Amino acid sequence: MLHSTGLAPHVQAYARATPGLEQIVQRGLDHALALLNLPGRRFRVDIHVTCGGRHRGVDRTTRCAMHR
């Protein structure tokens, strides 16, 4: 796995098996959507996905982008 990224299917399966991952991602997306829906919003909302490596962050970013 050291020479793979979160785009490789076996790495995605490993990353998605992280306990509580979906809840953490959903909480972040809910927070971002709440900010985006504020009346009169005059600021940009950025979402940063990090994991400290090349695996979970890439997988989560790809999954979030697919929900657009």
Tab-separated table of C-alpha atoms in Angstrom:
chain	number	residue	atom	x	y	z
A	1	MET	CA	0.000	0.000	0.000
A	2	LEU	CA	2.995	2.295	0.394
A	3	HIS	CA	3.240	2.833	-3.359
A	4	SER	CA	-0.507	3.297	-3.928
A	5	THR	CA	-2.883	6.204	-3.409
A	6	GLY	CA	-6.504	6.468	-2.372
A	7	LEU	CA	-7.503	5.981	-6.006
A	8	ALA	CA	-6.476	2.295	-5.973
A	9	PRO	CA	-9.444	-0.035	-5.284
A	10	HIS	CA	-7.654	-2.023	-2.560
A	11	VAL	CA	-6.697	1.202	-0.776
A	12	GLN	CA	-10.267	2.523	-1.067
A	13	ALA	CA	-11.579	-0.659	0.549
A	14	TYR	CA	-9.075	-0.276	3.380
A	15	ALA	CA	-9.862	3.420	3.894
A	16	ARG	CA	-13.625	2.845	3.876
A	17	ALA	CA	-13.265	0.188	6.572
A	18	THR	CA	-12.098	2.819	9.081
A	19	PRO	CA	-14.557	2.745	12.009
A	20	GLY	CA	-16.750	5.855	12.178
A	21	LEU	CA	-15.436	7.297	8.917
A	22	GLU	CA	-18.832	7.848	7.293
A	23	GLN	CA	-20.148	9.697	10.362
A	24	ILE	CA	-17.120	11.965	10.461
A	25	VAL	CA	-17.447	12.783	6.760
A	26	GLN	CA	-21.197	13.347	7.043
A	27	ARG	CA	-20.712	15.711	9.981
A	28	GLY	CA	-18.209	17.743	7.954
A	29	LEU	CA	-20.480	17.883	4.923
A	30	ASP	CA	-23.467	18.884	7.053
A	31	HIS	CA	-21.435	21.709	8.556
A	32	ALA	CA	-20.276	22.913	5.119
A	33	LEU	CA	-23.827	22.820	3.735
A	34	ALA	CA	-25.099	24.790	6.726
A	35	LEU	CA	-22.487	27.463	6.042
A	36	LEU	CA	-23.338	27.534	2.340
A	37	ASN	CA	-27.033	27.993	3.123
A	38	LEU	CA	-26.621	30.929	5.515
A	39	PRO	CA	-28.819	33.827	4.378
A	40	GLY	CA	-26.732	36.680	2.991
A	41	ARG	CA	-23.533	34.619	3.052
A	42	ARG	CA	-20.615	36.713	1.801
A	43	PHE	CA	-17.760	34.291	2.244
A	44	ARG	CA	-16.341	31.277	0.496
A	45	VAL	CA	-16.677	27.820	2.046
A	46	ASP	CA	-13.698	25.517	1.534
A	47	ILE	CA	-13.626	21.849	2.472
A	48	HIS	CA	-10.270	20.341	3.390
A	49	VAL	CA	-9.900	16.582	3.668
A	50	THR	CA	-6.728	15.373	5.325
A	51	CYS	CA	-5.477	12.124	6.762
A	52	GLY	CA	-1.756	12.631	7.184
A	53	GLY	CA	-0.950	10.474	4.166
A	54	ARG	CA	-2.018	9.581	0.641
A	55	HIS	CA	-4.879	7.213	1.331
A	56	ARG	CA	-7.944	8.258	3.312
A	57	GLY	CA	-7.854	11.903	2.250
A	58	VAL	CA	-7.734	11.029	-1.444
A	59	ASP	CA	-10.520	8.472	-1.066
A	60	ARG	CA	-12.770	10.842	0.905
A	61	THR	CA	-12.144	13.763	-1.433
A	62	THR	CA	-13.054	11.607	-4.421
A	63	ARG	CA	-16.241	10.381	-2.708
A	64	CYS	CA	-17.282	13.930	-1.733
A	65	ALA	CA	-16.722	15.159	-5.282
A	66	MET	CA	-19.009	12.417	-6.602
A	67	HIS	CA	-21.886	13.817	-4.482
A	68	ARG	CA	-21.918	17.188	-6.281
